[in-house]
Coordinates of C-alpha atoms and ligand atoms in Angstrom, one line a residue:
Chain A
M101 CA -0.8 84.4 14.5
S102 CA 0.2 80.8 13.7
K103 CA 0.1 78.2 16.4
I104 CA 1.9 75.1 15.2
L105 CA 1.8 71.6 16.8
I106 CA 4.5 69.2 15.8
I107 CA 4.1 65.5 16.5
A108 CA 7.3 64.0 18.0
E109 CA 8.6 60.9 16.4
H110 CA 10.6 58.6 18.6
L111 CA 11.7 55.0 19.0
N112 CA 13.2 53.3 22.1
G113 CA 13.1 56.5 24.1
Q114 CA 15.1 58.5 21.5
L115 CA 13.6 61.5 19.7
N116 CA 14.0 61.2 15.9
Q117 CA 16.0 64.0 14.3
S118 CA 13.1 64.6 11.9
T119 CA 11.2 66.3 14.7
A120 CA 13.8 69.0 14.9
K121 CA 13.6 69.4 11.1
C122 CA 9.8 69.9 11.4
V123 CA 10.6 72.6 14.0
S124 CA 12.9 74.2 11.5
C125 CA 10.2 74.2 8.8
A126 CA 7.6 75.6 11.3
S127 CA 10.0 78.4 12.3
K128 CA 10.0 79.6 8.7
I129 CA 6.5 80.8 9.3
A130 CA 6.7 84.4 10.6
G131 CA 5.7 84.8 14.2
A132 CA 4.7 81.2 14.7
S133 CA 4.6 79.7 18.2
I134 CA 5.7 76.1 18.2
D135 CA 4.5 73.2 20.4
I136 CA 5.5 69.6 20.3
V137 CA 3.3 66.8 21.4
V138 CA 4.8 63.5 22.6
L139 CA 2.6 60.5 22.6
A140 CA 4.3 57.6 24.4
A141 CA 3.9 55.0 27.2
D142 CA 6.5 57.0 29.1
P143 CA 6.9 60.4 27.5
A144 CA 9.2 62.0 30.0
P145 CA 12.7 61.2 28.5
I146 CA 11.5 62.1 25.0
A147 CA 9.8 65.3 26.2
A148 CA 13.1 66.4 27.8
Q149 CA 14.8 66.0 24.4
A150 CA 12.0 67.8 22.6
A151 CA 12.1 70.7 25.1
A152 CA 15.7 71.3 24.3
I153 CA 15.1 72.1 20.7
A154 CA 15.6 75.8 20.0
G155 CA 12.4 77.7 19.2
V156 CA 9.9 75.3 20.9
S157 CA 7.6 77.1 23.4
R158 CA 5.9 74.1 25.0
V159 CA 6.0 70.3 25.0
R160 CA 2.8 68.5 25.7
T161 CA 2.8 64.9 26.7
I162 CA 0.1 62.3 26.3
A163 CA 1.0 59.3 28.4
N164 CA -0.8 56.0 27.7
A165 CA 0.3 52.4 27.6
A166 CA -1.5 52.2 24.2
N167 CA 0.9 54.8 22.9
A168 CA 3.9 52.5 23.2
N169 CA 4.0 52.1 19.5
A170 CA 3.1 54.6 16.8
I171 CA -0.2 53.2 15.6
A172 CA -2.0 55.7 13.5
A173 CA -5.5 54.6 14.5
I174 CA -4.6 55.1 18.1
Y175 CA -2.6 58.3 17.9
A176 CA -4.9 60.1 15.5
P177 CA -7.9 60.7 17.8
Q178 CA -5.6 61.9 20.6
V179 CA -4.0 64.4 18.4
V180 CA -7.3 65.5 17.1
A181 CA -8.4 66.1 20.8
I182 CA -5.9 68.9 21.2
A183 CA -5.8 70.1 17.6
S184 CA -8.4 72.9 18.1
D185 CA -5.7 74.8 20.0
Y186 CA -3.7 75.1 16.8
T187 CA -3.6 76.6 13.3
H188 CA -1.2 73.9 11.9
V189 CA -0.3 70.3 12.7
F190 CA 2.9 69.0 11.3
G191 CA 4.6 65.6 11.2
A192 CA 7.7 64.4 9.4
S193 CA 7.3 62.7 6.0
T194 CA 8.8 59.5 7.5
T195 CA 6.8 56.3 7.4
V196 CA 5.4 57.2 10.8
G197 CA 4.3 60.6 9.7
K198 CA 2.9 59.5 6.3
D199 CA 0.8 56.9 8.1
L200 CA -0.5 59.2 10.8
M201 CA -1.1 62.7 9.3
P202 CA -3.7 61.8 6.6
R203 CA -5.7 60.0 9.3
I204 CA -5.6 63.1 11.5
A205 CA -6.6 65.4 8.5
A206 CA -9.5 63.2 7.6
L207 CA -10.8 63.2 11.1
L208 CA -10.6 67.0 11.1
G209 CA -12.3 67.1 7.7
V210 CA -9.5 68.9 5.9
S211 CA -7.0 68.2 3.1
Q212 CA -3.5 67.3 3.9
L213 CA -0.3 68.6 2.3
S214 CA 2.4 65.9 1.7
D215 CA 6.1 66.5 1.8
I216 CA 6.3 70.2 2.1
M217 CA 9.8 71.4 1.1
A218 CA 9.3 75.1 1.7
A219 CA 6.9 77.3 3.6
D220 CA 6.4 80.6 1.7
D221 CA 3.9 81.8 4.3
A222 CA 1.5 80.3 6.8
H223 CA -0.7 79.0 4.0
T224 CA 1.5 78.7 1.0
F225 CA 3.9 75.7 0.6
K226 CA 6.0 74.1 -2.0
R227 CA 6.0 70.3 -2.6
P228 CA 7.4 67.9 -5.2
I229 CA 5.2 65.9 -7.5
Y230 CA 5.8 63.4 -10.3
A231 CA 8.8 61.9 -8.5
G232 CA 10.3 65.4 -8.2
N233 CA 9.9 66.3 -11.9
A234 CA 7.9 69.3 -10.8
I235 CA 7.6 71.5 -7.8
V236 CA 4.1 72.8 -7.1
T237 CA 3.1 75.8 -5.0
V238 CA 0.0 74.9 -3.0
K239 CA -2.2 77.3 -1.1
A240 CA -4.2 75.9 1.8
P241 CA -7.4 77.8 2.8
A242 CA -6.9 80.5 5.4
G243 CA -9.9 79.5 7.5
Q244 CA -8.8 75.9 8.0
I245 CA -6.3 74.0 10.2
V246 CA -3.3 73.1 8.0
V247 CA -2.2 69.5 8.3
A248 CA 1.0 68.6 6.6
T249 CA 4.0 66.3 6.5
V250 CA 7.4 68.0 6.3
R251 CA 10.0 66.7 3.9
A252 CA 12.8 66.3 6.4
A253 CA 15.6 66.3 3.9
S254 CA 14.7 69.9 2.9
F255 CA 15.4 71.3 6.3
A256 CA 18.4 71.4 8.6
A257 CA 17.5 70.3 12.1
A258 CA 16.8 73.2 14.5
G259 CA 19.5 73.6 17.1
G260 CA 19.6 72.7 20.8
G261 CA 19.8 74.9 23.9
G262 CA 16.0 75.4 24.1
N263 CA 14.1 75.4 27.4
A264 CA 10.4 74.7 26.6
T265 CA 7.9 74.1 29.4
I266 CA 6.7 70.5 29.6
E267 CA 3.1 69.8 30.6
A268 CA 0.8 66.8 30.4
A269 CA -2.2 67.3 28.1
A270 CA -5.5 66.0 29.4
V271 CA -6.9 63.8 26.7
A272 CA -9.9 61.6 27.3
V273 CA -10.9 59.8 24.1
A274 CA -11.9 56.2 23.6
L275 CA -9.1 54.3 21.8
P276 CA -9.8 51.5 19.3
T277 CA -8.6 48.0 19.9
H278 CA -9.0 46.9 16.3
T279 CA -5.3 47.5 15.5
R280 CA -2.7 45.6 17.4
Y281 CA 1.1 45.9 17.3
V282 CA 2.8 42.5 16.8
N283 CA 6.5 43.3 16.3
L284 CA 9.2 45.2 14.7
Q285 CA 12.2 43.6 12.9
Q286 CA 14.8 46.3 12.9
G287 CA 17.3 46.4 10.2
G288 CA 20.3 48.7 10.2
G289 CA 22.7 47.4 12.8
D290 CA 25.3 49.8 14.1
R291 CA 26.1 51.7 10.8
P292 CA 25.2 55.4 10.7
D293 CA 21.5 55.9 10.1
L294 CA 20.8 56.4 6.4
Q295 CA 18.6 59.4 7.0
T296 CA 21.1 61.4 9.1
A297 CA 24.5 60.1 8.0
R298 CA 27.0 62.7 6.7
I299 CA 28.1 60.3 4.0
V300 CA 26.0 57.6 2.2
V301 CA 27.3 54.9 -0.1
S302 CA 24.6 53.2 -2.2
G303 CA 24.8 50.1 -4.4
G304 CA 22.7 49.2 -7.4
R305 CA 21.8 46.2 -9.5
A306 CA 25.4 46.1 -10.8
L307 CA 26.5 44.4 -7.6
G308 CA 24.8 41.3 -8.9
S309 CA 24.4 39.4 -5.6
A310 CA 23.9 39.8 -1.9
D311 CA 27.4 38.5 -1.4
A312 CA 28.9 41.0 -3.8
F313 CA 26.9 43.8 -2.0
K314 CA 29.3 43.3 1.0
L315 CA 31.7 45.4 -1.0
I316 CA 29.3 48.4 -0.5
Y317 CA 29.2 47.7 3.3
D318 CA 33.0 47.6 3.4
F319 CA 33.4 50.7 1.4
A320 CA 30.8 52.5 3.6
D321 CA 32.6 51.3 6.8
K322 CA 35.8 52.7 5.5
L323 CA 34.1 56.1 5.0
K324 CA 32.0 55.9 8.2
A325 CA 29.0 56.1 5.9
G326 CA 25.4 54.9 6.0
V327 CA 24.4 52.4 3.3
G328 CA 21.7 52.8 0.7
A329 CA 20.5 50.9 -2.3
S330 CA 18.5 51.3 -5.5
R331 CA 15.2 49.6 -5.8
A332 CA 16.7 47.1 -8.2
A333 CA 19.2 46.1 -5.6
V334 CA 16.5 45.7 -2.9
D335 CA 14.1 43.9 -5.1
S336 CA 16.8 41.4 -6.1
G337 CA 17.5 40.7 -2.4
Y338 CA 21.0 42.2 -2.3
A339 CA 20.0 44.7 0.4
P340 CA 17.1 45.1 2.9
N341 CA 14.1 47.2 2.0
D342 CA 14.9 49.9 4.6
M343 CA 17.9 50.8 2.6
Q344 CA 16.0 51.9 -0.5
V345 CA 16.6 55.4 -1.6
G346 CA 14.2 57.2 -3.8
Q347 CA 10.6 58.2 -4.6
T348 CA 9.2 55.2 -2.8
G349 CA 12.1 54.7 -0.4
K350 CA 14.0 57.2 1.7
I351 CA 14.6 60.8 0.8
I352 CA 18.0 61.8 2.0
A353 CA 20.4 64.8 2.0
P354 CA 23.9 63.7 3.0
E355 CA 26.9 65.9 2.5
L356 CA 28.4 63.2 0.2
Y357 CA 26.4 60.6 -1.7
V358 CA 28.3 57.9 -3.6
A359 CA 26.2 55.9 -6.1
V360 CA 27.9 52.7 -7.1
G361 CA 26.5 50.8 -10.1
I362 CA 23.3 52.7 -10.1
S363 CA 21.9 54.0 -13.4
G364 CA 20.1 57.1 -12.0
A365 CA 16.4 56.5 -12.8
I366 CA 14.3 59.5 -11.9
Q367 CA 12.7 57.6 -9.1
H368 CA 16.1 57.1 -7.5
L369 CA 17.3 60.7 -8.2
T370 CA 14.4 62.2 -6.4
G371 CA 15.7 60.7 -3.2
I372 CA 19.1 62.4 -3.4
K373 CA 18.3 65.8 -5.0
D374 CA 19.3 67.6 -1.8
A375 CA 22.6 65.8 -1.4
G376 CA 25.7 68.1 -1.1
T377 CA 28.0 66.3 -3.5
I378 CA 27.0 63.3 -5.6
V379 CA 29.7 60.9 -6.8
A380 CA 28.8 58.3 -9.4
I381 CA 30.8 55.2 -10.3
N382 CA 29.4 53.5 -13.3
K383 CA 30.9 51.7 -16.3
D384 CA 28.4 53.2 -18.7
A385 CA 29.4 56.8 -19.6
E386 CA 25.9 57.4 -20.9
A387 CA 24.2 56.5 -17.6
P388 CA 21.8 59.2 -16.5
I389 CA 23.4 59.3 -13.0
F390 CA 26.2 61.3 -14.7
E391 CA 23.7 64.1 -15.5
V392 CA 23.4 64.9 -11.8
A393 CA 26.8 63.7 -10.5
D394 CA 29.2 66.4 -9.3
I395 CA 32.1 64.0 -9.7
G396 CA 31.7 61.0 -12.1
L397 CA 34.1 58.1 -12.6
V398 CA 33.4 55.9 -15.6
A399 CA 34.8 52.6 -14.4
D400 CA 34.1 49.0 -13.4
L401 CA 33.0 49.2 -9.8
F402 CA 34.7 45.9 -8.9
K403 CA 38.0 47.5 -9.9
A404 CA 37.4 51.1 -8.8
V405 CA 36.0 50.5 -5.3
P406 CA 38.8 48.3 -4.0
E407 CA 41.3 50.8 -5.5
I408 CA 39.6 53.7 -3.7
M409 CA 39.5 51.7 -0.4
A410 CA 43.2 50.9 -0.7
A411 CA 44.0 54.6 -1.2
L412 CA 42.0 55.8 1.8
Chain B
M161 CA -15.8 38.5 1.6
K162 CA -15.6 41.2 -1.1
I163 CA -12.4 43.1 -1.7
L164 CA -12.5 46.6 -3.2
V165 CA -9.4 47.8 -5.1
G166 CA -8.7 51.4 -6.2
L167 CA -7.1 51.8 -9.7
K168 CA -6.0 55.3 -10.4
R169 CA -5.2 56.4 -14.0
V170 CA -1.8 58.1 -13.9
V171 CA 0.9 59.2 -16.3
D172 CA 3.0 56.1 -17.0
Y173 CA 6.1 55.8 -14.8
T174 CA 8.5 55.9 -17.8
V175 CA 7.3 59.3 -18.9
R176 CA 9.5 62.2 -17.8
V177 CA 6.9 64.8 -17.0
Q178 CA 7.7 68.4 -18.0
V179 CA 6.4 71.6 -16.5
K180 CA 4.6 73.9 -18.9
P181 CA 6.7 77.0 -19.7
D182 CA 4.0 79.3 -18.2
G183 CA 4.0 77.4 -14.9
S184 CA 0.3 76.7 -15.2
G185 CA 0.7 72.9 -14.9
V186 CA 2.5 69.9 -16.3
A187 CA 2.3 68.9 -19.9
I188 CA 0.6 65.6 -20.0
D189 CA -1.5 65.8 -23.2
G190 CA -1.0 62.7 -25.3
V191 CA 1.4 61.0 -23.0
K192 CA 1.1 57.3 -22.1
M193 CA -1.3 56.6 -19.2
S194 CA -1.4 53.5 -17.1
I195 CA -2.7 52.1 -13.9
N196 CA -0.8 53.5 -10.9
P197 CA 1.9 50.8 -10.4
F198 CA 1.1 50.3 -6.8
D199 CA -2.6 49.7 -7.7
E200 CA -1.6 46.8 -10.0
I201 CA 0.1 45.3 -6.9
A202 CA -3.0 45.9 -4.8
L203 CA -5.2 44.2 -7.4
E204 CA -2.7 41.2 -7.7
E205 CA -2.9 40.8 -3.9
A206 CA -6.7 40.8 -4.0
L207 CA -6.8 38.2 -6.8
R208 CA -4.4 36.0 -4.9
L209 CA -6.6 36.2 -1.8
R210 CA -9.6 35.2 -3.9
E211 CA -7.7 32.4 -5.5
A212 CA -6.7 31.2 -2.0
G213 CA -10.4 31.1 -1.0
K214 CA -10.1 34.0 1.4
A215 CA -12.3 36.3 -0.8
T216 CA -15.2 35.7 -3.1
E217 CA -15.3 38.9 -5.3
V218 CA -12.8 41.5 -6.3
I219 CA -14.3 44.9 -7.4
V220 CA -12.1 47.5 -9.1
V221 CA -12.9 51.2 -8.7
S222 CA -11.5 54.1 -10.6
I223 CA -12.5 57.7 -9.9
G224 CA -11.8 59.9 -12.9
Q225 CA -12.9 60.8 -16.4
Q226 CA -14.5 58.3 -18.9
T227 CA -10.9 57.5 -20.0
S228 CA -10.3 55.8 -16.6
M229 CA -12.6 53.0 -18.0
Q230 CA -9.4 51.8 -19.7
Q231 CA -7.8 51.1 -16.4
I232 CA -11.0 49.3 -15.2
D233 CA -10.8 47.2 -18.5
T234 CA -7.2 46.3 -17.6
G235 CA -8.2 45.4 -14.1
L236 CA -11.0 43.2 -15.3
A237 CA -8.6 41.5 -17.8
M238 CA -6.2 40.9 -14.9
G239 CA -9.1 39.0 -13.2
A240 CA -11.3 41.3 -11.2
N241 CA -15.0 40.3 -11.1
R242 CA -16.5 43.7 -11.8
G243 CA -15.7 47.4 -12.2
I244 CA -17.1 50.7 -11.0
L245 CA -16.2 54.0 -12.7
V246 CA -17.0 57.0 -10.6
K247 CA -17.1 59.7 -13.2
T248 CA -15.9 63.3 -12.7
D249 CA -14.4 65.7 -15.1
K250 CA -11.9 67.4 -12.9
P251 CA -9.0 65.9 -10.9
I252 CA -9.9 65.2 -7.3
Q253 CA -7.8 65.4 -4.2
P254 CA -7.3 62.5 -1.7
L255 CA -9.9 63.6 0.8
T256 CA -12.5 63.5 -2.0
A257 CA -11.3 60.2 -3.3
A258 CA -11.5 58.8 0.3
R259 CA -15.0 60.1 0.7
V260 CA -16.1 58.5 -2.6
L261 CA -14.5 55.2 -1.5
A262 CA -16.2 55.5 1.9
K263 CA -19.6 55.7 0.0
L264 CA -18.7 52.6 -2.0
V265 CA -17.7 50.8 1.2
E266 CA -21.0 51.6 2.7
K267 CA -22.8 50.2 -0.4
E268 CA -20.6 47.1 -1.0
Q269 CA -19.5 46.2 2.5
P270 CA -16.1 44.8 1.5
G271 CA -14.0 43.0 4.1
L272 CA -10.9 44.6 2.7
V273 CA -10.1 47.7 0.7
I274 CA -6.7 47.5 -0.9
L275 CA -5.1 50.6 -2.4
G276 CA -1.7 51.7 -3.5
K277 CA 0.6 53.3 -1.0
Q278 CA 0.8 56.3 -3.2
A279 CA -0.3 57.6 -6.6
I280 CA 2.8 58.4 -8.6
D281 CA 1.4 61.6 -10.1
D282 CA 0.8 63.7 -7.0
D283 CA 2.8 61.5 -4.7
N284 CA 0.4 62.1 -1.9
S285 CA 0.2 58.8 0.0
Q286 CA -3.0 59.8 1.8
T287 CA -6.1 58.1 0.4
A288 CA -6.0 54.8 2.3
Q289 CA -5.3 56.4 5.6
M290 CA -8.1 59.0 5.1
L291 CA -10.6 56.3 4.1
A292 CA -9.7 54.2 7.1
A293 CA -10.3 57.3 9.3
L294 CA -13.6 58.1 7.6
I295 CA -15.0 54.6 8.1
D296 CA -13.5 54.3 11.5
R297 CA -11.6 51.1 10.7
P298 CA -8.0 49.9 10.9
Q299 CA -5.3 50.8 8.4
A300 CA -2.2 48.9 7.5
T301 CA -0.1 51.0 5.2
F302 CA 3.0 50.2 3.0
A303 CA 2.3 46.4 3.2
S304 CA 4.9 44.0 2.0
K305 CA 3.1 40.9 3.3
V306 CA -0.6 40.2 3.9
E307 CA -2.1 37.1 5.6
V308 CA -5.8 36.8 6.1
D309 CA -7.0 34.4 8.7
G310 CA -10.8 34.5 9.3
N311 CA -11.6 38.0 10.6
V312 CA -8.1 39.2 11.1
A313 CA -5.3 40.3 8.8
R314 CA -1.7 40.2 9.7
V315 CA 0.2 42.7 7.7
T316 CA 3.9 43.3 7.5
R317 CA 4.7 47.0 6.8
E318 CA 7.8 48.5 5.2
V319 CA 8.8 51.2 7.7
D320 CA 11.9 53.4 7.9
V321 CA 13.5 51.3 10.6
G322 CA 12.7 47.9 9.2
L323 CA 9.6 45.7 9.0
E324 CA 6.7 46.2 11.4
T325 CA 3.9 43.7 11.7
L326 CA 0.4 44.7 12.8
E327 CA -2.7 42.6 13.3
V328 CA -6.0 44.3 12.2
D329 CA -9.6 43.2 12.6
L330 CA -11.6 43.2 9.3
P331 CA -13.0 45.2 7.7
A332 CA -9.7 47.1 7.2
V333 CA -7.9 49.2 4.7
I334 CA -4.5 48.2 3.4
S335 CA -2.1 50.2 1.2
V336 CA 0.6 48.2 -0.6
D337 CA 4.2 48.7 -1.2
L338 CA 6.3 47.5 -4.2
R339 CA 7.6 44.3 -2.7
L340 CA 4.3 42.7 -1.8
N341 CA 4.0 40.8 -5.1
T342 CA 4.7 40.9 -8.8
P343 CA 1.5 41.5 -10.8
R344 CA 0.6 38.9 -13.4
F345 CA 0.7 39.5 -17.1
I346 CA -2.5 39.7 -19.0
K347 CA -3.1 37.1 -21.8
L348 CA -5.1 37.8 -24.9
P349 CA -8.0 35.4 -23.9
D350 CA -8.3 37.3 -20.6
I351 CA -9.0 40.5 -22.5
M352 CA -11.7 38.7 -24.4
K353 CA -13.3 37.2 -21.3
A354 CA -13.2 40.5 -19.6
K355 CA -15.5 42.1 -22.2
A356 CA -18.5 40.4 -20.7
K357 CA -17.7 41.4 -17.1
P358 CA -20.0 44.0 -15.4
R359 CA -19.0 47.6 -15.5
E360 CA -21.0 50.2 -13.7
T361 CA -20.7 54.0 -14.1
L362 CA -21.7 56.4 -11.3
E363 CA -21.6 60.1 -11.6
L364 CA -19.6 61.5 -8.7
A365 CA -22.0 64.4 -8.4
S366 CA -24.9 61.9 -7.7
L367 CA -23.1 60.3 -4.7
G368 CA -23.8 63.2 -2.3
V369 CA -20.1 63.4 -1.4
E370 CA -18.9 66.7 0.0
S371 CA -15.8 67.9 -1.9
G372 CA -12.6 67.6 0.0
D373 CA -10.6 69.5 -2.7
H374 CA -9.4 72.2 -0.4
L375 CA -5.9 72.9 -1.8
A376 CA -5.2 75.2 -4.7
A377 CA -2.1 74.6 -6.9
T378 CA -1.0 78.1 -7.9
H379 CA 2.2 77.5 -9.7
Y380 CA 4.3 74.8 -11.1
A381 CA 8.1 75.0 -11.6
P382 CA 10.8 72.6 -12.7
P383 CA 13.1 71.3 -9.9
A384 CA 16.2 73.2 -9.3
K385 CA 18.9 72.0 -11.6
R386 CA 22.2 70.7 -10.2
Q387 CA 25.3 72.3 -11.7
K388 CA 27.1 70.2 -14.3
G389 CA 29.8 68.2 -12.6
V390 CA 33.1 66.9 -13.8
V391 CA 34.1 63.4 -15.0
V392 CA 37.4 62.3 -13.5
K393 CA 39.7 60.0 -15.4
D394 CA 40.8 57.7 -12.6
V395 CA 40.7 56.8 -8.9
P396 CA 43.6 59.1 -7.8
E397 CA 41.8 62.1 -9.5
L398 CA 38.5 61.1 -7.8
I399 CA 40.2 61.1 -4.4
G400 CA 41.9 64.4 -5.2
A401 CA 38.5 66.0 -6.2
L402 CA 37.0 64.8 -2.9
K403 CA 39.9 66.1 -0.9
A404 CA 39.6 69.4 -2.6
K405 CA 36.0 69.7 -1.5
G406 CA 37.0 68.8 2.0
L407 CA 34.9 65.6 1.9
L408 CA 37.8 63.2 2.7
Ligands
FAD37 C1 6.5 53.3 -9.0 C2 8.0 53.1 -9.0 C3 8.7 53.5 -7.9 C4 10.1 53.4 -7.9 N1 10.8 53.8 -6.8 C5 12.1 53.7 -6.7 C6 12.9 54.1 -5.6 O1 12.4 54.6 -4.6 N2 14.2 54.0 -5.7 C7 14.9 53.4 -6.7 O2 16.1 53.3 -6.7 N3 14.2 53.0 -7.8 C8 12.8 53.1 -7.8 N4 12.2 52.6 -8.9 C9 12.9 51.8 -9.9 C10 13.7 52.6 -10.9 O3 12.8 53.0 -12.0 C11 14.8 51.8 -11.5 O4 14.4 50.6 -12.1 C12 15.9 51.5 -10.5 O5 16.3 52.6 -9.7 C13 17.1 50.9 -11.1 O6 18.1 50.4 -10.2 P1 19.6 50.4 -10.6 O7 20.1 51.7 -11.0 O8 20.3 49.7 -9.5 O9 19.6 49.3 -11.8 P2 19.9 49.5 -13.3 O10 19.0 50.5 -13.9 O11 19.8 48.2 -13.9 O12 21.3 50.1 -13.4 C14 22.5 49.4 -13.1 C15 23.7 50.3 -13.5 O13 24.9 49.6 -13.2 C16 25.9 49.8 -14.2 N5 26.8 48.7 -14.1 C17 26.6 47.4 -14.4 N6 27.8 46.7 -14.1 C18 28.7 47.6 -13.6 C19 30.0 47.5 -13.1 N7 30.6 46.3 -13.1 N8 30.6 48.6 -12.7 C20 30.0 49.8 -12.7 N9 28.8 50.0 -13.2 C21 28.1 48.9 -13.6 C22 25.1 49.8 -15.5 O14 25.8 50.6 -16.4 C23 23.8 50.5 -15.0 O15 23.8 51.9 -15.2 C24 10.8 52.8 -9.0 C25 10.0 52.3 -10.1 C26 8.7 52.5 -10.1 C27 7.9 52.0 -11.3
AMP38 N1 -9.0 58.7 -8.5 C1 -8.7 57.5 -7.9 N2 -9.3 56.4 -8.4 C2 -9.0 55.2 -7.9 N3 -8.2 55.0 -6.8 C3 -7.6 56.1 -6.3 C4 -7.8 57.4 -6.8 N4 -7.1 58.2 -6.1 C5 -6.4 57.5 -5.2 N5 -6.7 56.2 -5.3 C6 -6.2 55.1 -4.5 O1 -5.4 55.6 -3.4 C7 -4.0 55.3 -3.5 C8 -3.2 56.3 -2.9 O2 -3.4 57.5 -3.6 P1 -2.8 58.9 -3.1 O3 -3.3 59.1 -1.7 O4 -3.3 60.0 -4.1 O5 -1.3 58.8 -3.2 C9 -3.8 55.0 -5.0 O6 -2.7 54.1 -5.2 C10 -5.2 54.3 -5.4 O7 -5.2 52.9 -5.0

């Protein structure tokens, strides 16, 4: 039987929704028992949130002042210390998970699967390659622990109402001091989080300046939406890096995605392939974004967007 | 200090890769191949550190077939001091790449290893983290700013919630994100000068590296196609279509 350990992701005492998405992925494996481990300086409030996720049997906590921030070199040996109780270790394919999971896999001497989007069985998974141009089915060896990151956008978050037991895990490993946290400059503000927002409005190079990009924020606020951007918009300094959507930015699955002045390069499209409805506003009728858009409007964005806002 | 940079030969980012009809793989025969875009950024950063007097030698490494020597040639033309090709005829997985790089680290003792944050063929994003684990050293992934001061590097990382800064003791492994720098263009005289630079070829089989290729790809499929949508003629029609779907 599969025993799956999921590493909780959290910030400022809040459990990240990607953890419940990992649970949802794990629960696709027949008969699996699912544990969550919370590494933190003060795991209690996070453990309580994790214990409420439906389908989780046990939440294990590893309290340590060194765990205040998710530093891979510090977390990895602690996870490895309890990994022998499990057949699988999963983390989300967020920047935290992508940083940590390969380090864990290497310490365990096994390969890692990145971005799994489907679990066919305990050892067979699907994942995207070539910026989502191909989906490969990958088999992990049966006799080895499976270490993987879960493509959060491919799974709905597992529900609440669970009542897992919470217990402290006794972990005594020496932790390195060679890696020190300095600070975090958080972007975002009080708009809905890009990765969990129901609606996302994204702007591209067409906006032309950081000043003009304000139109995207205003539009998003009107729709109570999160804000995204193409790489061109980020590279040109119109929007901060944490807004980039795509192969090398965030992979998102909102119910409604509105692409404004974005051409639809494959590297961008891979980030929105699970979106419910894609709306594209672009003045070029030949732009590739129209190949994937459910609703397309060929128009100058500087005319169309204010017009839409006025009509809402 | 030496800096080791990994250059992976990958299908150029402009190629729209197609899955073979029988699902046995992707059709990449004869398509344009290039240095993984992130690796050019890694190399550019190493060259800038050398030019700033923080490093003395930049070594580029590629693990792959003989054809990967082209990427080493390009790296040398960009300005690397020497190149190492670790030759193998079959594609390798990140754990094997990390084990090979760990061997080279043991041999060359670099102060920094700078790799791309992900290879755009398999989109794994694992090698740097695995290497750092194997050599028991710090990792600073997804870097958008690197400052080296004596035995310490201060690295700003692009993370989901913003920008995180870490301080790591050297030797360390860094993986780079797109916004770290813009790689320089190669000029013709640089290509000529690079001809004389040292290139070493090692057989992967001779390195005594245990294979970490544990995963088997059993089938390839094209991504699910989205249904063809509609093009609306104006804003009122767009709003109508959104209302019809219950989205507004
Ligand atoms: C390794 C690698 C990774 C990458 N990762 C990503 C990634 O994660 N995310 C990402 O987005 N990109 C990524 N890219 C970049 C990608 O290839 C494209 O260059 C980028 O997405 C283009 O951004 P854009 O659509 O905003 O700009 P453009 O391609 O320049 O498109 C601008 C569009 O705006 C339209 N337009 C102009 N003016 C107006 C107007 N007034 N009204 C309406 N429409 C107008 C134009 O018709 C055009 O279609 C990556 C590239 C590489 C090499
Ligand atoms: N075969 C290889 N040769 C040289 N460098 C590699 C190779 N494979 C991976 N790398 C390095 O590791 C980075 C991350 O690759 P990956 O973990 O496969 O996404 C790449 O950007 C390269 O810098």
